[in-house]
Short mmCIF file of C-alpha atoms in Angstrom, two decimals:
data_model
loop_
_atom_site.label_atom_id
_atom_site.label_comp_id
_atom_site.label_asym_id
_atom_site.label_seq_id
_atom_site.Cartn_x
_atom_site.Cartn_y
_atom_site.Cartn_z
CA UNK A 14 -7.68 -27.81 -89.88
CA UNK A 15 -9.53 -28.30 -86.87
CA UNK A 16 -11.03 -25.16 -87.15
CA UNK A 17 -12.48 -25.98 -91.15
CA UNK A 18 -14.04 -28.83 -89.52
CA UNK A 19 -15.46 -27.11 -86.82
CA UNK A 20 -16.95 -24.21 -89.30
CA UNK A 21 -18.78 -27.27 -91.64
CA UNK A 22 -20.42 -28.81 -88.66
CA UNK A 23 -21.55 -26.00 -87.36
CA UNK A 24 -22.86 -24.09 -90.77
CA UNK A 25 -24.40 -27.65 -91.77
CA UNK A 26 -26.37 -27.86 -88.12
CA UNK A 27 -27.94 -24.20 -88.32
CA UNK A 28 -28.29 -24.18 -91.64
CA UNK A 29 -31.49 -26.95 -91.18
CA UNK A 30 -32.86 -24.00 -88.36
CA UNK A 31 -36.23 -22.16 -89.50
CA UNK A 32 -35.68 -18.69 -90.82
CA UNK A 33 -37.29 -15.40 -90.72
CA UNK A 34 -39.65 -12.72 -93.29
CA UNK A 35 -37.39 -9.92 -94.65
CA UNK A 36 -38.90 -6.43 -95.98
CA UNK A 37 -37.47 -5.59 -99.26
CA UNK A 38 -35.55 -2.06 -99.23
CA UNK A 39 -35.03 -1.89 -95.87
CA UNK A 40 -31.76 0.37 -94.88
CA UNK A 41 -30.18 -1.43 -91.39
CA UNK A 42 -27.27 -0.48 -89.63
CA UNK A 43 -25.95 -4.41 -87.67
CA UNK A 44 -23.91 -4.19 -84.31
CA UNK A 45 -21.87 -7.52 -83.35
CA UNK A 46 -19.69 -8.62 -80.60
CA UNK A 47 -17.69 -10.90 -82.55
CA UNK A 48 -15.64 -14.21 -80.42
CA UNK A 49 -13.24 -17.20 -82.11
CA UNK A 50 -11.28 -18.89 -82.64
CA UNK A 51 -7.48 -18.21 -84.83
CA UNK A 52 -5.51 -20.09 -86.38
CA UNK A 53 -2.21 -18.76 -87.19
CA UNK A 54 0.45 -20.17 -89.69
CA UNK A 55 3.34 -18.43 -88.89
CA UNK A 56 6.68 -18.36 -91.55
CA UNK A 57 9.93 -16.47 -92.38
CA UNK A 58 13.18 -16.72 -91.54
CA UNK A 59 15.73 -16.38 -89.20
CA UNK A 60 18.87 -15.17 -91.24
CA UNK A 61 20.90 -14.62 -88.19
CA UNK A 62 20.17 -18.18 -87.19
CA UNK A 63 19.72 -19.90 -91.08
CA UNK A 64 16.89 -21.50 -88.97
CA UNK A 65 12.89 -21.55 -90.30
CA UNK A 66 10.24 -19.32 -87.90
CA UNK A 67 7.83 -21.45 -88.96
CA UNK A 68 4.47 -23.04 -86.72
CA UNK A 69 1.17 -23.17 -86.30
CA UNK A 70 -0.96 -21.98 -83.52
CA UNK A 71 -4.51 -21.42 -82.52
CA UNK A 72 -5.75 -18.33 -80.05
CA UNK A 73 -8.59 -17.50 -79.34
CA UNK A 74 -9.74 -13.13 -80.28
CA UNK A 75 -12.23 -10.81 -79.40
CA UNK A 76 -13.39 -7.89 -81.25
CA UNK A 77 -16.64 -5.63 -82.80
CA UNK A 78 -18.22 -5.07 -85.88
CA UNK A 79 -20.01 -2.51 -87.60
CA UNK A 80 -22.66 -3.52 -91.08
CA UNK A 81 -24.43 -1.16 -93.23
CA UNK A 82 -26.51 -2.84 -95.26
CA UNK A 83 -29.80 -2.82 -97.62
CA UNK A 84 -32.49 -5.44 -97.23
CA UNK A 85 -33.00 -7.91 -100.66
CA UNK A 86 -31.96 -5.22 -102.63
CA UNK A 87 -31.94 -7.34 -106.11
CA UNK A 88 -32.82 -10.11 -106.85
CA UNK A 89 -31.05 -12.79 -109.32
CA UNK A 90 -32.52 -16.06 -110.34
CA UNK A 91 -35.19 -15.50 -107.89
CA UNK A 92 -33.07 -15.40 -105.33
CA UNK A 93 -33.41 -11.77 -103.10
CA UNK A 94 -29.73 -10.42 -102.52
CA UNK A 95 -29.11 -8.44 -99.52
CA UNK A 96 -25.26 -6.43 -99.93
CA UNK A 97 -23.72 -5.10 -96.93
CA UNK A 98 -20.48 -3.04 -95.92
CA UNK A 99 -18.78 -4.34 -92.52
CA UNK A 100 -16.41 -2.86 -90.88
CA UNK A 101 -14.57 -5.17 -87.97
CA UNK A 102 -12.29 -4.16 -85.66
CA UNK A 103 -10.64 -7.35 -83.66
CA UNK A 104 -8.77 -6.35 -80.37
CA UNK A 105 -4.81 -7.52 -80.15
CA UNK A 106 -4.15 -10.74 -78.93
CA UNK A 107 -0.60 -12.73 -78.04
CA UNK A 108 0.85 -15.97 -79.21
CA UNK A 109 4.37 -17.81 -78.66
CA UNK A 110 6.00 -19.53 -81.40
CA UNK A 111 9.00 -21.38 -82.41
CA UNK A 112 12.66 -19.60 -82.47
CA UNK A 113 15.60 -21.23 -82.42
CA UNK A 114 15.97 -23.80 -83.63
CA UNK A 115 13.00 -24.32 -85.26
CA UNK A 116 10.86 -26.99 -85.02
CA UNK A 117 10.04 -29.64 -83.90
CA UNK A 118 12.09 -28.81 -80.61
CA UNK A 119 12.65 -25.39 -80.25
CA UNK A 120 14.64 -23.73 -77.28
CA UNK A 121 13.56 -20.66 -77.98
CA UNK A 122 10.60 -18.70 -78.53
CA UNK A 123 8.99 -15.49 -80.39
CA UNK A 124 6.16 -13.31 -78.32
CA UNK A 125 4.44 -12.15 -80.72
CA UNK A 126 0.92 -9.57 -80.59
CA UNK A 127 -1.05 -9.50 -83.54
CA UNK A 128 -4.06 -6.63 -83.62
CA UNK A 129 -6.29 -6.95 -86.99
CA UNK A 130 -9.16 -4.64 -88.65
CA UNK A 131 -11.10 -5.64 -91.73
CA UNK A 132 -13.14 -3.30 -94.00
CA UNK A 133 -15.04 -5.52 -97.13
CA UNK A 134 -18.32 -6.21 -98.76
CA UNK A 135 -20.80 -9.13 -98.06
CA UNK A 136 -23.54 -10.18 -99.79
CA UNK A 137 -26.66 -12.68 -98.00
CA UNK A 138 -29.37 -14.34 -99.58
CA UNK A 139 -32.15 -16.37 -97.31
CA UNK A 140 -32.59 -19.47 -97.12
CA UNK A 141 -35.26 -19.85 -95.24
CA UNK A 142 -38.30 -17.71 -93.66
CA UNK A 143 -41.12 -17.44 -90.99
CA UNK A 144 -43.00 -14.71 -89.37
CA UNK A 145 -40.63 -13.77 -86.89
CA UNK A 146 -36.71 -15.95 -87.97
CA UNK A 147 -34.88 -15.07 -91.03
CA UNK A 148 -31.90 -17.63 -91.71
CA UNK A 149 -29.28 -16.22 -94.42
CA UNK A 150 -26.12 -17.71 -96.01
CA UNK A 151 -23.35 -15.22 -97.20
CA UNK A 152 -20.11 -14.98 -98.73
CA UNK A 153 -17.37 -11.67 -98.51
CA UNK A 154 -14.52 -10.68 -99.17
CA UNK A 155 -11.78 -7.09 -98.70
CA UNK A 156 -9.03 -5.85 -97.18
CA UNK A 157 -7.66 -6.54 -93.70
CA UNK A 158 -4.93 -4.97 -91.78
CA UNK A 159 -2.56 -6.54 -89.62
CA UNK A 160 -0.18 -4.85 -86.82
CA UNK A 161 2.44 -7.54 -85.59
CA UNK A 162 5.43 -6.97 -83.18
CA UNK A 163 7.13 -9.78 -82.17
CA UNK A 164 10.46 -10.77 -80.26
CA UNK A 165 12.52 -13.78 -79.29
CA UNK A 166 14.67 -11.70 -77.22
CA UNK A 167 18.24 -11.39 -79.64
CA UNK A 168 15.99 -10.57 -82.79
CA UNK A 169 12.88 -8.13 -82.96
CA UNK A 170 10.28 -7.26 -85.96
CA UNK A 171 7.12 -4.80 -85.60
CA UNK A 172 5.44 -3.40 -89.05
CA UNK A 173 1.99 -3.55 -90.46
CA UNK A 174 -0.02 -4.04 -93.75
CA UNK A 175 -3.17 -4.86 -95.30
CA UNK A 176 -3.47 -8.44 -97.12
CA UNK A 177 -7.27 -9.97 -98.59
CA UNK A 178 -9.35 -11.93 -97.46
CA UNK A 179 -12.51 -13.80 -97.98
CA UNK A 180 -15.36 -15.15 -95.56
CA UNK A 181 -17.95 -17.55 -95.42
CA UNK A 182 -21.22 -16.81 -93.29
CA UNK A 183 -24.38 -18.03 -92.33
CA UNK A 184 -26.84 -15.89 -89.40
CA UNK A 185 -30.20 -16.47 -88.01
CA UNK A 186 -32.22 -13.23 -87.27
CA UNK A 187 -34.75 -13.02 -84.80
CA UNK A 188 -37.97 -9.71 -84.87
CA UNK A 189 -37.94 -7.85 -81.72
CA UNK A 190 -40.44 -4.93 -82.61
CA UNK A 191 -41.18 -3.35 -85.71
CA UNK A 192 -37.53 -2.11 -86.51
CA UNK A 193 -34.84 -4.37 -84.51
CA UNK A 194 -34.17 -7.88 -84.69
CA UNK A 195 -31.58 -9.99 -82.52
CA UNK A 196 -28.96 -12.33 -85.07
CA UNK A 197 -26.15 -15.05 -84.06
CA UNK A 198 -24.09 -16.79 -86.47
CA UNK A 199 -21.47 -18.46 -87.11
CA UNK A 200 -18.63 -16.48 -89.81
CA UNK A 201 -15.24 -18.48 -91.18
CA UNK A 202 -12.43 -16.02 -92.06
CA UNK A 203 -9.30 -16.98 -94.22
CA UNK A 204 -6.65 -13.85 -94.91
CA UNK A 205 -3.81 -13.69 -96.46
CA UNK A 206 -0.01 -13.29 -95.73
CA UNK A 207 1.44 -10.13 -94.15
CA UNK A 208 5.11 -10.45 -93.61
CA UNK A 209 7.55 -7.93 -91.11
CA UNK A 210 11.52 -7.97 -91.01
CA UNK A 211 13.00 -8.57 -88.35
CA UNK A 212 16.45 -6.45 -87.27
CA UNK A 213 15.22 -3.76 -89.87
CA UNK A 214 15.78 -6.55 -92.52
CA UNK A 215 19.27 -7.58 -90.76
CA UNK A 216 17.53 -11.25 -89.70
CA UNK A 217 15.32 -12.29 -91.98
CA UNK A 218 11.21 -12.11 -91.93
CA UNK A 219 8.37 -13.08 -89.80
CA UNK A 220 4.99 -13.72 -91.40
CA UNK A 221 1.21 -14.80 -90.65
CA UNK A 222 -1.52 -15.76 -92.67
CA UNK A 223 -4.60 -16.63 -90.64
CA UNK A 224 -7.83 -18.61 -91.19
CA UNK A 225 -10.29 -18.36 -88.45
CA UNK A 226 -14.03 -19.63 -86.80
CA UNK A 227 -16.18 -15.97 -85.61
CA UNK A 228 -19.21 -16.52 -83.54
CA UNK A 229 -21.74 -13.19 -83.40
CA UNK A 230 -23.73 -11.77 -81.50
CA UNK A 231 -25.64 -9.27 -82.65
CA UNK A 232 -28.59 -6.30 -83.24
CA UNK A 233 -30.03 -4.98 -86.13
CA UNK A 234 -31.78 -1.90 -86.46
CA UNK A 235 -33.93 -0.54 -89.78
CA UNK A 236 -33.30 2.69 -90.24
CA UNK A 237 -36.86 3.72 -92.65
#
């Protein structure tokens, strides 16, 4: 909930900033450094101990994003749309969550490592423009890959799987020379659940789903 409130405050604040001009049909590559906060919602059940694996944690994450887009490629109802294909890779992070006997007063804890990658499509449209600045808001969706390993010293599990994700974002771009733009943005990303088995399934399961607030700093290069 704190992540969602923070995201709403930043998005509404950035929406008031002045924007910048775009050139229709420009193909571009964008490189972003990503840093943010992930809210982990943990679940599953330990069938050996007959207790839930439910817990909630917030963790920092960092990564890189590469995007390919076509500026103002379509217009719908007078709104110029920029489609974009994005791949994002987030470095693994660690989290510690409740194990035996579960919340509210666990005595034993799971130590978990999570690595994430995303591939999806975004659509952006301008909300303000000037000679140097352009501000856009956008939505996106795609597939998210998670690789998870966890242990509490008695039971353990590891595995990977795909789930869907959706995102909302706002970004401001400033022209730097005839082909470049500097970029700053904020994205809110909500991803589905990944479930792994504990002790090969003999000890139940451990699940993760996430929502994240990401700050992005990047550079966009016009290709044509």
